[in-house]
Tab-separated table of C-alpha atoms in Angstrom:
chain	number	residue	atom	x	y	z
A	30	MET	CA	-30.493	26.212	-12.536
A	31	ALA	CA	-28.767	24.029	-15.107
A	32	ALA	CA	-29.329	20.296	-14.907
A	33	LYS	CA	-26.393	18.231	-13.730
A	34	ALA	CA	-25.459	14.923	-15.309
A	35	GLY	CA	-22.648	12.569	-14.367
A	36	HIS	CA	-20.183	11.483	-17.024
A	37	THR	CA	-18.719	8.000	-17.248
A	38	ASN	CA	-15.556	7.784	-19.321
A	39	MET	CA	-15.293	5.234	-22.098
A	40	MET	CA	-12.901	2.887	-20.301
A	41	THR	CA	-15.121	2.734	-17.215
A	42	ASP	CA	-18.132	2.190	-19.443
A	43	THR	CA	-16.254	-0.699	-21.073
A	44	ILE	CA	-15.737	-2.305	-17.662
A	45	ILE	CA	-19.424	-1.973	-16.795
A	46	ALA	CA	-20.491	-3.398	-20.150
A	47	ASN	CA	-18.194	-6.426	-19.934
A	48	LEU	CA	-18.095	-7.414	-16.267
A	49	PRO	CA	-20.183	-10.528	-15.500
A	50	PRO	CA	-23.275	-9.710	-13.383
A	51	GLU	CA	-21.824	-11.389	-10.274
A	52	ALA	CA	-18.599	-9.385	-10.538
A	53	LEU	CA	-20.540	-6.164	-11.052
A	54	ARG	CA	-22.683	-6.885	-7.996
A	55	SER	CA	-19.646	-7.686	-5.855
A	56	THR	CA	-17.933	-4.490	-6.981
A	57	LEU	CA	-21.032	-2.453	-6.197
A	58	ARG	CA	-21.235	-3.961	-2.702
A	59	GLY	CA	-17.634	-2.919	-2.159
A	60	LEU	CA	-18.364	0.656	-3.241
A	61	LEU	CA	-21.464	1.012	-1.062
A	62	GLY	CA	-20.199	-0.747	2.054
A	63	GLY	CA	-19.865	1.774	4.860
A	64	ASN	CA	-20.554	4.738	2.565
A	65	ALA	CA	-23.940	6.126	3.607
A	66	PRO	CA	-23.992	9.149	1.234
A	67	LEU	CA	-23.116	6.977	-1.765
A	68	THR	CA	-25.726	4.404	-0.729
A	69	ALA	CA	-28.389	7.108	-0.533
A	70	LYS	CA	-27.430	8.326	-4.007
A	71	PHE	CA	-27.532	4.765	-5.332
A	72	ASN	CA	-31.022	4.230	-3.882
A	73	SER	CA	-32.204	7.493	-5.415
A	74	ILE	CA	-30.909	6.621	-8.886
A	75	VAL	CA	-32.363	3.107	-8.746
A	76	SER	CA	-35.786	4.306	-7.581
A	77	ASP	CA	-35.875	6.983	-10.300
A	78	TYR	CA	-35.031	4.329	-12.884
A	79	LEU	CA	-37.697	1.928	-11.625
A	80	ILE	CA	-40.391	4.597	-11.543
A	81	SER	CA	-39.494	5.890	-15.021
A	82	THR	CA	-39.541	2.371	-16.502
A	83	LYS	CA	-42.867	1.344	-15.006
A	84	PRO	CA	-44.631	-0.764	-17.654
A	85	THR	CA	-47.758	0.732	-19.203
A	86	PRO	CA	-50.187	-0.913	-19.417
A	87	PHE	CA	-49.639	-3.313	-16.543
A	88	PRO	CA	-48.581	-6.675	-18.033
A	89	GLU	CA	-50.435	-9.970	-17.879
A	90	LEU	CA	-48.915	-12.091	-15.114
A	91	PHE	CA	-51.025	-15.250	-15.233
A	92	VAL	CA	-52.649	-17.417	-17.845
A	93	VAL	CA	-55.152	-20.257	-17.853
A	94	THR	CA	-54.438	-23.048	-20.327
A	95	ASP	CA	-55.816	-26.536	-20.808
A	96	ALA	CA	-53.209	-27.619	-18.256
A	97	GLY	CA	-54.564	-25.153	-15.696
A	98	PHE	CA	-53.328	-21.978	-13.990
A	99	ARG	CA	-49.787	-20.850	-14.913
A	100	THR	CA	-47.546	-17.862	-14.244
A	101	LEU	CA	-45.922	-15.810	-16.991
A	102	PRO	CA	-42.331	-14.453	-17.000
A	103	ALA	CA	-43.685	-10.950	-16.366
A	104	LEU	CA	-44.587	-11.983	-12.798
A	105	GLN	CA	-40.946	-12.503	-11.859
A	106	GLU	CA	-40.074	-9.172	-13.481
A	107	GLN	CA	-42.746	-7.396	-11.435
A	108	MET	CA	-41.612	-9.049	-8.202
A	109	ILE	CA	-38.056	-7.905	-8.881
A	110	ARG	CA	-39.339	-4.375	-9.505
A	111	TYR	CA	-41.361	-3.981	-6.321
A	112	ARG	CA	-38.738	-5.665	-4.135
A	113	CYS	CA	-36.159	-3.194	-5.439
A	114	LEU	CA	-38.571	-0.353	-4.682
A	115	MET	CA	-38.907	-1.658	-1.113
A	116	GLY	CA	-35.138	-1.687	-0.785
A	117	CYS	CA	-34.977	1.923	-1.985
A	118	GLY	CA	-37.458	2.997	0.685
A	119	LYS	CA	-40.288	3.575	-1.779
A	120	GLY	CA	-42.930	1.932	0.359
A	121	VAL	CA	-46.038	3.427	-1.228
A	122	GLU	CA	-44.833	2.742	-4.770
A	123	SER	CA	-43.914	-0.849	-3.906
A	124	LEU	CA	-47.254	-1.428	-2.163
A	125	CYS	CA	-49.051	-0.095	-5.228
A	126	GLU	CA	-47.214	-2.517	-7.515
A	127	VAL	CA	-47.820	-5.470	-5.189
A	128	LEU	CA	-51.481	-4.501	-5.137
A	129	ASN	CA	-51.605	-4.745	-8.933
A	130	VAL	CA	-50.290	-8.308	-8.687
A	131	VAL	CA	-52.810	-9.210	-5.974
A	132	ALA	CA	-55.706	-7.704	-7.945
A	133	GLN	CA	-54.839	-9.693	-11.054
A	134	LEU	CA	-54.408	-12.861	-9.004
A	135	LYS	CA	-57.776	-12.303	-7.341
A	136	GLU	CA	-59.430	-11.882	-10.736
A	137	PHE	CA	-57.992	-15.151	-11.988
A	138	GLY	CA	-58.989	-16.897	-8.780
A	139	GLU	CA	-62.577	-15.757	-9.187
A	140	ASN	CA	-62.631	-16.872	-12.827
A	141	LEU	CA	-61.373	-20.291	-11.786
A	142	GLY	CA	-64.005	-20.562	-9.071
A	143	TRP	CA	-61.558	-20.647	-6.163
A	144	GLU	CA	-63.093	-20.141	-2.767
A	145	ASP	CA	-61.552	-17.059	-1.155
A	146	ALA	CA	-60.575	-18.945	1.990
A	147	GLY	CA	-58.708	-21.526	-0.053
A	148	ILE	CA	-56.610	-19.283	-2.262
A	149	MET	CA	-53.461	-19.614	-0.141
A	150	GLU	CA	-53.759	-23.398	-0.241
A	151	LYS	CA	-54.180	-23.281	-4.025
A	152	LEU	CA	-51.067	-21.147	-4.343
A	153	ALA	CA	-49.111	-23.512	-2.116
A	154	ASP	CA	-50.106	-26.393	-4.396
A	155	ILE	CA	-49.007	-24.483	-7.490
A	156	GLY	CA	-45.738	-23.366	-5.902
A	157	GLY	CA	-43.302	-20.944	-7.477
A	158	GLU	CA	-43.001	-17.221	-6.952
A	159	ILE	CA	-46.632	-16.511	-6.084
A	160	ALA	CA	-46.341	-18.314	-2.747
A	161	GLY	CA	-44.316	-15.325	-1.515
A	162	ILE	CA	-46.799	-12.569	-2.378
A	163	ASP	CA	-48.308	-12.563	1.126
A	164	GLY	CA	-44.904	-11.865	2.654
A	165	ASP	CA	-44.142	-9.257	0.004
A	166	VAL	CA	-47.165	-7.203	1.053
A	167	VAL	CA	-45.991	-7.350	4.681
A	168	GLN	CA	-42.562	-6.079	3.626
A	169	ALA	CA	-44.131	-3.326	1.521
A	170	VAL	CA	-46.212	-2.161	4.490
A	171	THR	CA	-43.059	-2.120	6.629
A	172	ALA	CA	-41.430	0.070	3.977
A	173	VAL	CA	-44.470	2.378	4.089
A	174	HIS	CA	-44.143	2.703	7.878
A	175	LYS	CA	-40.506	3.767	7.503
A	176	GLU	CA	-41.341	6.161	4.681
A	177	LEU	CA	-43.922	7.918	6.863
A	178	ILE	CA	-41.392	8.727	9.596
A	179	VAL	CA	-40.082	12.274	9.248
A	180	ASP	CA	-37.768	13.736	11.923
A	181	GLY	CA	-38.801	11.115	14.457
A	182	GLU	CA	-42.547	11.611	13.989
A	183	THR	CA	-45.112	9.920	11.778
A	184	ARG	CA	-46.644	12.093	9.081
A	185	ALA	CA	-50.233	11.591	7.985
A	186	MET	CA	-50.803	9.485	4.907
A	187	GLU	CA	-52.000	11.350	1.857
A	188	ASP	CA	-55.404	10.468	0.393
A	189	VAL	CA	-53.863	8.650	-2.570
A	190	GLU	CA	-51.740	6.557	-0.198
A	191	ILE	CA	-54.747	5.622	1.923
A	192	ASP	CA	-56.691	4.686	-1.221
A	193	ILE	CA	-53.930	2.259	-2.211
A	194	ALA	CA	-53.979	0.568	1.186
A	195	ASP	CA	-57.794	0.556	1.320
A	196	LYS	CA	-57.941	-1.478	-1.872
A	197	LEU	CA	-55.882	-4.241	-0.318
A	198	GLU	CA	-57.658	-4.144	3.035
A	199	GLY	CA	-60.969	-4.831	1.347
A	200	GLY	CA	-59.607	-6.863	-1.508
A	201	GLY	CA	-61.042	-10.160	-0.361
A	202	VAL	CA	-57.922	-12.195	-1.082
A	203	SER	CA	-57.078	-14.301	1.951
A	204	PHE	CA	-53.494	-13.182	2.417
A	205	GLU	CA	-53.926	-12.987	6.177
A	206	ARG	CA	-50.542	-11.572	7.183
A	207	ALA	CA	-50.758	-9.006	4.413
A	208	VAL	CA	-54.265	-7.825	5.253
A	209	GLN	CA	-53.465	-7.582	8.972
A	210	SER	CA	-50.408	-5.445	8.234
A	211	VAL	CA	-52.452	-3.096	6.063
A	212	GLU	CA	-55.221	-2.891	8.680
A	213	THR	CA	-52.678	-1.947	11.353
A	214	LEU	CA	-51.229	0.727	9.082
A	215	LEU	CA	-54.627	2.257	8.308
A	216	LYS	CA	-55.888	2.147	11.889
A	217	SER	CA	-52.764	3.882	13.146
A	218	GLN	CA	-53.509	6.637	10.613
A	219	ARG	CA	-57.124	6.844	11.796
A	220	ASN	CA	-56.024	7.057	15.441
A	221	GLU	CA	-57.909	3.855	16.261
A	222	GLN	CA	-55.651	2.786	19.121
A	223	ASN	CA	-57.636	1.203	21.927
A	224	ILE	CA	-55.120	-0.931	23.751
A	225	ASP	CA	-55.735	-1.106	27.485
A	226	ARG	CA	-52.257	-1.854	28.771
A	227	SER	CA	-53.410	-1.794	32.387
A	228	SER	CA	-55.161	-5.140	31.867
A	229	ASN	CA	-52.073	-6.887	30.524
A	230	PRO	CA	-49.910	-8.343	33.307
A	231	ARG	CA	-46.195	-8.397	32.664
A	232	SER	CA	-44.354	-11.633	32.152
A	233	THR	CA	-43.269	-13.402	35.318
A	234	GLY	CA	-40.213	-14.836	33.591
A	235	PHE	CA	-39.084	-17.919	31.750
A	236	LYS	CA	-40.506	-21.279	32.771
A	237	SER	CA	-39.283	-24.181	30.700
A	238	THR	CA	-41.140	-27.441	30.315
A	239	VAL	CA	-37.857	-29.019	29.222
A	240	SER	CA	-35.734	-29.885	32.262
A	241	LYS	CA	-32.405	-29.851	30.407
A	242	LEU	CA	-32.880	-26.431	28.846
A	243	GLU	CA	-30.236	-24.095	30.289
A	244	ALA	CA	-31.228	-20.612	31.427
A	245	PHE	CA	-29.522	-17.473	32.735
A	246	LYS	CA	-30.323	-14.109	34.293
A	247	LEU	CA	-30.604	-11.212	31.862
A	248	GLY	CA	-30.990	-8.226	34.152
A	249	ASP	CA	-33.902	-9.269	36.337
A	250	ALA	CA	-35.365	-11.654	33.755
A	251	GLN	CA	-34.791	-15.413	33.624
A	252	VAL	CA	-34.426	-16.514	29.984
A	253	PRO	CA	-33.288	-19.593	28.001
A	254	ARG	CA	-29.735	-19.679	26.607
A	255	ILE	CA	-30.994	-20.022	23.038
A	256	PHE	CA	-32.918	-17.128	21.532
A	257	CYS	CA	-34.828	-17.435	18.265
A	258	GLY	CA	-33.841	-14.719	15.821
A	259	LEU	CA	-36.623	-13.616	13.479
A	260	TRP	CA	-34.570	-11.280	11.273
A	261	GLN	CA	-34.980	-13.750	8.430
A	262	PHE	CA	-38.601	-12.625	8.109
A	263	SER	CA	-37.340	-9.177	7.080
A	264	SER	CA	-36.779	-10.313	3.492
A	265	PRO	CA	-38.181	-12.945	1.110
A	266	ALA	CA	-34.552	-13.935	0.393
A	267	TRP	CA	-34.826	-16.525	3.198
A	268	GLY	CA	-38.134	-17.923	1.949
A	269	THR	CA	-41.783	-17.282	2.761
A	270	ALA	CA	-44.565	-19.161	4.512
A	271	THR	CA	-48.270	-18.845	5.227
A	272	LYS	CA	-49.565	-17.569	8.546
A	273	GLU	CA	-50.810	-21.058	9.443
A	274	LYS	CA	-47.378	-22.636	8.962
A	275	ILE	CA	-45.677	-19.854	10.908
A	276	HIS	CA	-48.078	-20.264	13.835
A	277	ALA	CA	-47.688	-24.048	13.819
A	278	ASP	CA	-43.913	-23.695	14.100
A	279	PHE	CA	-44.244	-21.031	16.785
A	280	ARG	CA	-46.271	-23.491	18.851
A	281	LYS	CA	-43.582	-26.160	18.473
A	282	HIS	CA	-40.882	-23.722	19.595
A	283	VAL	CA	-42.876	-22.565	22.625
A	284	ASP	CA	-43.701	-26.139	23.607
A	285	ALA	CA	-39.976	-26.912	23.481
A	286	GLY	CA	-39.225	-24.072	25.891
A	287	LEU	CA	-37.790	-21.713	23.251
A	288	ILE	CA	-39.706	-18.608	24.258
A	289	ALA	CA	-37.189	-15.787	23.763
A	290	TYR	CA	-37.556	-13.983	20.451
A	291	GLY	CA	-36.300	-10.867	18.770
A	292	LYS	CA	-36.535	-8.571	15.754
A	293	ASN	CA	-40.159	-9.119	14.705
A	294	PRO	CA	-42.767	-8.057	17.293
A	295	LYS	CA	-45.551	-8.202	14.672
A	296	LEU	CA	-45.120	-11.955	14.279
A	297	ILE	CA	-44.901	-12.508	18.028
A	298	ILE	CA	-48.065	-10.641	18.947
A	299	ASP	CA	-49.959	-12.152	16.021
A	300	PHE	CA	-49.132	-15.603	17.384
A	301	CYS	CA	-49.703	-14.856	21.080
A	302	CYS	CA	-52.771	-12.598	20.869
A	303	PRO	CA	-54.248	-12.773	17.380
A	304	ARG	CA	-57.554	-11.148	18.370
A	305	LEU	CA	-56.018	-7.853	19.469
A	306	THR	CA	-55.945	-4.812	17.216
A	307	LEU	CA	-52.608	-3.021	17.427
A	308	SER	CA	-51.434	0.414	16.480
A	309	LYS	CA	-48.051	2.105	16.224
A	310	ILE	CA	-47.031	5.279	18.017
A	311	TRP	CA	-43.671	6.421	16.661
A	312	GLN	CA	-41.456	8.458	18.907
A	313	ILE	CA	-37.784	9.254	18.673
A	314	ILE	CA	-36.888	6.224	20.799
A	315	ILE	CA	-40.053	4.285	19.754
A	316	ILE	CA	-40.604	2.606	23.116
A	317	ASN	CA	-44.354	2.913	22.743
A	318	GLU	CA	-44.177	1.098	19.416
A	319	ARG	CA	-42.504	-1.902	21.050
A	320	LEU	CA	-45.058	-1.981	23.845
A	321	SER	CA	-47.904	-1.814	21.349
A	322	ALA	CA	-46.336	-4.493	19.179
A	323	ILE	CA	-46.171	-7.007	22.032
A	324	ASN	CA	-49.301	-5.716	23.810
A	325	ALA	CA	-47.572	-5.306	27.148
A	326	THR	CA	-47.023	-2.751	29.886
A	327	GLU	CA	-43.307	-3.517	30.020
A	328	VAL	CA	-40.608	-4.927	27.792
A	329	GLU	CA	-38.119	-7.185	29.571
A	330	LEU	CA	-35.207	-6.249	27.304
A	331	LEU	CA	-35.104	-3.365	24.837
A	332	GLN	CA	-32.092	-3.637	22.545
A	333	PHE	CA	-30.634	-0.369	21.324
A	334	HIS	CA	-28.885	-0.064	17.938
A	335	TRP	CA	-27.337	3.169	16.674
A	336	GLN	CA	-26.479	3.433	13.011
A	337	ASP	CA	-24.159	6.447	12.861
A	338	TYR	CA	-21.597	7.015	15.613
A	339	ASP	CA	-20.854	10.459	14.144
A	340	ASP	CA	-24.240	11.475	15.510
A	341	HIS	CA	-23.355	11.669	19.211
A	342	GLN	CA	-26.918	11.599	20.510
A	343	TYR	CA	-26.742	7.848	21.175
A	344	VAL	CA	-25.772	8.258	24.849
A	345	GLU	CA	-28.646	10.652	25.479
A	346	ALA	CA	-31.091	8.405	23.605
A	347	ALA	CA	-29.976	5.330	25.566
A	348	LYS	CA	-30.398	7.201	28.852
A	349	LEU	CA	-33.962	8.078	27.874
A	350	ILE	CA	-34.641	4.398	27.230
A	351	GLU	CA	-33.082	3.322	30.529
A	352	ALA	CA	-35.136	5.896	32.437
A	353	ASN	CA	-38.422	4.834	30.867
A	354	PRO	CA	-40.524	2.986	33.481
A	355	HIS	CA	-41.790	0.544	30.856
A	356	VAL	CA	-38.278	-0.789	30.091
A	357	ARG	CA	-37.002	-3.312	32.620
A	358	ASN	CA	-33.565	-3.818	31.063
A	359	LEU	CA	-31.481	-1.975	28.482
A	360	GLY	CA	-29.358	-3.948	26.034
A	361	LEU	CA	-27.120	-2.908	23.159
A	362	CYS	CA	-27.117	-4.346	19.652
A	363	ASN	CA	-24.041	-4.334	17.379
A	364	PHE	CA	-22.105	-1.843	19.500
A	365	ASP	CA	-18.334	-2.029	19.164
A	366	THR	CA	-16.119	-2.145	22.246
A	367	VAL	CA	-15.191	1.547	22.241
A	368	HIS	CA	-18.771	2.789	22.093
A	369	MET	CA	-20.037	0.112	24.472
A	370	ASN	CA	-17.473	1.299	27.043
A	371	GLU	CA	-18.626	4.860	26.439
A	372	MET	CA	-22.134	3.782	27.397
A	373	LEU	CA	-20.918	2.055	30.556
A	374	ASP	CA	-18.658	4.960	31.536
A	375	SER	CA	-21.663	7.282	31.350
A	376	GLY	CA	-23.156	5.383	34.283
A	377	MET	CA	-25.831	3.434	32.438
A	378	LYS	CA	-26.689	-0.114	33.458
A	379	VAL	CA	-26.438	-2.168	30.270
A	380	VAL	CA	-27.211	-5.870	30.676
A	381	SER	CA	-26.194	-7.189	27.241
A	382	ASN	CA	-24.678	-6.504	23.832
A	383	GLN	CA	-25.812	-8.596	20.869
A	384	VAL	CA	-23.055	-9.274	18.336
A	385	GLN	CA	-22.599	-11.526	15.320
A	386	CYS	CA	-21.285	-15.087	15.204
A	387	GLY	CA	-21.663	-16.407	11.679
A	388	GLY	CA	-23.868	-18.288	9.243
A	389	PHE	CA	-21.522	-20.792	7.610
A	390	LEU	CA	-20.918	-22.907	10.712
A	391	ALA	CA	-22.957	-25.810	9.395
A	392	GLU	CA	-22.430	-29.323	8.048
A	393	LYS	CA	-23.596	-28.388	4.539
A	394	TRP	CA	-20.492	-26.257	3.915
A	395	PHE	CA	-17.915	-28.868	4.913
A	396	GLY	CA	-15.792	-30.000	1.976
A	397	LYS	CA	-17.433	-27.511	-0.380
A	398	SER	CA	-15.630	-25.046	-2.615
A	399	MET	CA	-16.009	-21.369	-1.816
A	400	PRO	CA	-19.416	-20.139	-3.057
A	401	GLY	CA	-19.943	-17.062	-5.192
A	402	LEU	CA	-21.496	-14.078	-3.467
A	403	PHE	CA	-24.610	-14.324	-5.600
A	404	ASP	CA	-24.992	-18.073	-5.969
A	405	LYS	CA	-28.562	-19.345	-5.802
A	406	ASP	CA	-28.459	-20.431	-2.144
A	407	MET	CA	-26.709	-17.284	-0.883
A	408	THR	CA	-28.857	-15.011	1.288
A	409	PRO	CA	-28.003	-11.394	2.211
A	410	SER	CA	-26.579	-12.646	5.517
A	411	HIS	CA	-24.445	-15.258	3.766
A	412	ARG	CA	-22.844	-12.526	1.707
A	413	LYS	CA	-21.911	-10.611	4.855
A	414	TYR	CA	-20.563	-13.750	6.547
A	415	LEU	CA	-18.528	-14.789	3.504
A	416	GLU	CA	-16.825	-11.411	3.374
A	417	MET	CA	-15.874	-11.807	7.034
A	418	ILE	CA	-14.530	-15.320	6.471
A	419	THR	CA	-12.290	-13.972	3.711
A	420	ILE	CA	-10.848	-11.373	6.085
A	421	TRP	CA	-10.688	-13.791	9.030
A	422	GLY	CA	-8.435	-16.308	7.287
A	423	GLY	CA	-9.903	-17.407	3.996
A	424	TRP	CA	-11.967	-20.364	2.886
A	425	PRO	CA	-9.205	-23.030	3.255
A	426	LEU	CA	-8.652	-22.177	6.939
A	427	PHE	CA	-12.398	-22.074	7.478
A	428	GLN	CA	-12.612	-25.591	6.030
A	429	GLU	CA	-10.034	-26.698	8.614
A	430	LEU	CA	-12.219	-25.222	11.338
A	431	LEU	CA	-15.271	-27.033	9.970
A	432	ALA	CA	-13.275	-30.285	9.924
A	433	VAL	CA	-12.466	-29.913	13.632
A	434	LEU	CA	-16.058	-29.029	14.501
A	435	ARG	CA	-17.319	-31.958	12.437
A	436	ALA	CA	-14.997	-34.408	14.184
A	437	LEU	CA	-16.171	-33.153	17.577
A	438	GLY	CA	-19.759	-33.394	16.383
A	439	GLN	CA	-19.234	-37.049	15.507
A	440	LYS	CA	-17.678	-37.595	18.925
A	441	TYR	CA	-20.759	-36.257	20.727
A	442	LYS	CA	-23.310	-37.311	18.068
A	443	VAL	CA	-24.338	-33.715	17.365
A	444	THR	CA	-24.022	-31.314	14.421
A	445	VAL	CA	-21.307	-28.843	13.463
A	446	SER	CA	-23.638	-26.014	14.463
A	447	ASN	CA	-24.223	-27.596	17.880
A	448	VAL	CA	-20.491	-27.704	18.570
A	449	ALA	CA	-20.058	-24.083	17.475
A	450	VAL	CA	-22.923	-22.910	19.699
A	451	ARG	CA	-21.635	-24.955	22.652
A	452	TRP	CA	-18.176	-23.398	22.235
A	453	ILE	CA	-19.731	-19.932	22.380
A	454	LEU	CA	-21.957	-20.702	25.376
A	455	ASP	CA	-18.955	-22.017	27.322
A	456	HIS	CA	-17.543	-18.487	27.518
A	457	ASP	CA	-18.358	-16.829	30.844
A	458	PHE	CA	-19.290	-13.530	29.203
A	459	VAL	CA	-21.934	-15.122	26.933
A	460	GLY	CA	-25.466	-15.398	28.225
A	461	ALA	CA	-27.285	-16.761	25.179
A	462	VAL	CA	-26.926	-17.467	21.486
A	463	ILE	CA	-29.508	-16.361	18.926
A	464	VAL	CA	-30.210	-18.940	16.244
A	465	GLY	CA	-32.058	-17.949	13.093
A	466	SER	CA	-35.630	-19.261	13.034
A	467	ARG	CA	-37.760	-19.408	9.894
A	468	MET	CA	-41.185	-20.391	11.205
A	469	GLY	CA	-43.142	-22.315	8.610
A	470	ILE	CA	-40.143	-22.642	6.278
A	471	SER	CA	-37.623	-24.819	8.124
A	472	GLU	CA	-37.490	-26.315	11.597
A	473	HIS	CA	-34.495	-27.287	13.769
A	474	ILE	CA	-35.954	-27.413	17.281
A	475	GLU	CA	-34.689	-30.852	18.297
A	476	GLU	CA	-31.288	-30.194	16.731
A	477	ASN	CA	-30.897	-26.890	18.589
A	478	LEU	CA	-31.836	-28.436	21.933
A	479	LYS	CA	-28.983	-30.946	21.573
A	480	VAL	CA	-26.652	-28.071	22.478
A	481	PHE	CA	-27.595	-28.761	26.097
A	482	SER	CA	-26.849	-32.499	25.871
A	483	PHE	CA	-23.035	-32.290	26.031
A	484	GLY	CA	-20.062	-30.186	27.088
A	485	LEU	CA	-16.701	-29.598	25.427
A	486	GLU	CA	-13.653	-30.990	27.195
A	487	LYS	CA	-10.346	-29.143	27.555
A	488	ASP	CA	-8.807	-31.120	24.680
A	489	ASP	CA	-11.763	-30.187	22.475
A	490	GLN	CA	-11.283	-26.518	23.259
A	491	GLU	CA	-7.587	-26.775	22.413
A	492	LEU	CA	-8.301	-28.341	19.013
A	493	ILE	CA	-10.570	-25.450	18.121
A	494	GLY	CA	-8.089	-22.957	19.547
A	495	GLN	CA	-5.269	-24.280	17.364
A	496	VAL	CA	-7.207	-23.294	14.251
A	497	LEU	CA	-8.317	-19.947	15.645
A	498	GLU	CA	-4.730	-19.012	16.530
A	499	ARG	CA	-3.853	-19.113	12.829
A	500	SER	CA	-6.642	-16.735	11.863
A	501	ASN	CA	-6.380	-13.006	11.275
A	502	ALA	CA	-8.384	-11.981	14.332
A	503	LYS	CA	-6.520	-8.676	14.663
A	504	GLU	CA	-6.991	-7.920	10.977
A	505	VAL	CA	-10.731	-8.600	11.297
A	506	PHE	CA	-11.029	-5.913	13.954
A	507	GLU	CA	-8.974	-3.485	11.882
A	508	ALA	CA	-10.955	-4.131	8.689
A	509	MET	CA	-14.436	-4.292	10.207
A	510	GLY	CA	-14.021	-1.755	12.992
A	511	ASP	CA	-14.940	-4.243	15.750
A	512	CYS	CA	-18.250	-6.084	16.179
A	513	GLY	CA	-21.356	-4.722	14.560
A	514	ALA	CA	-19.658	-2.704	11.828
A	515	GLU	CA	-20.835	-5.167	9.177
A	516	TYR	CA	-24.366	-3.804	9.664
A	517	ARG	CA	-23.393	-0.169	9.139
């Protein structure tokens, strides 16, 4: 069979050669958005390029001078490489490249006489890119987990893949989160799953030590009206932190009564029950994985997301979840109105649907010019939110909204974000708001709790409404396909 090669005409090639990097990235996002086949092809081409351009021999990443330990430019290049491999779904390849970085770092640490237990502290003192290596290994292991799933079942790791993970597990470098992730991966492959769920009593519900913390009923569970979203741990784009810092911030959140979490069961169980050894049992609806991840006999709320509505098995899959005796309540995540109604019309009892609010509703953006999609402080979520703001009404109208929220914040001595969250909570159909939480990186516990210190008056609501009435709400639905489409 003859090889096939795509041809790019000269004029298109001229555009690619001359467009600034930010413009090229923005254009590429536009091409890939909502186009799953094209995205898969893009990932394939990128991964082939990265694998074919793997540097040989592996470059020197660190150097010791009279001034001490320093990183070389090649480190940043390697981090870019393995993070791109993660994004392409090449978990084993990315883990292998991260391992090369860890091995070289370990060698330098030994030469400098660092105690193994103090390496993370040394890295924190030095700062820079290497502080994120621990989190990178965790992300690489997550990519490996996904790569091992074939047709809803987990395939066995090949010997070469196990060898790669074994090297890190016994590597001696005290990247605790990384090593624990690798250990979990290897033990699941060795069928070392010894969790006795019968000895783990289910939660009796939310009990706040903070009297002013509002709560509501979610199915048969009593939960606080602020959830802590942990999606920001899914990528180093939001920053990284050591296990100790993450656990310290978890304790502060729990002590404040913020005990409802989502998205990252590995972090939760590591904080709550660090001595337990967990495994993963992947099934089509992966209920057992969630139970293992939180070491429980039941999950109070299992949120169900479905990526492709053209695959009509979502109703059947949701019914299987609802019927499972270990699931107390079924919730939806990023379902649009049409498909949510389809679920309800099928007779299922759905207690919630998680949808997006926005990430620019903060004081720091007031009075600022519109940022570029790939400015330094822009995270992947910011790029999604900015695109929605453009459709919603544009940056000037958004600035008017921020001005109103800021004025109300000054009135009640709270932040712009507090006012926005309060406005959302005041809707009868809203049970709780999820606020992004970056344990060990940034902390806003006291600020978030101020949401429960005031209420918006009718005049306040009208001021906000006057701005919203001038927005393109209808156009947003038409362009985005209703809530949740921005994640498809």
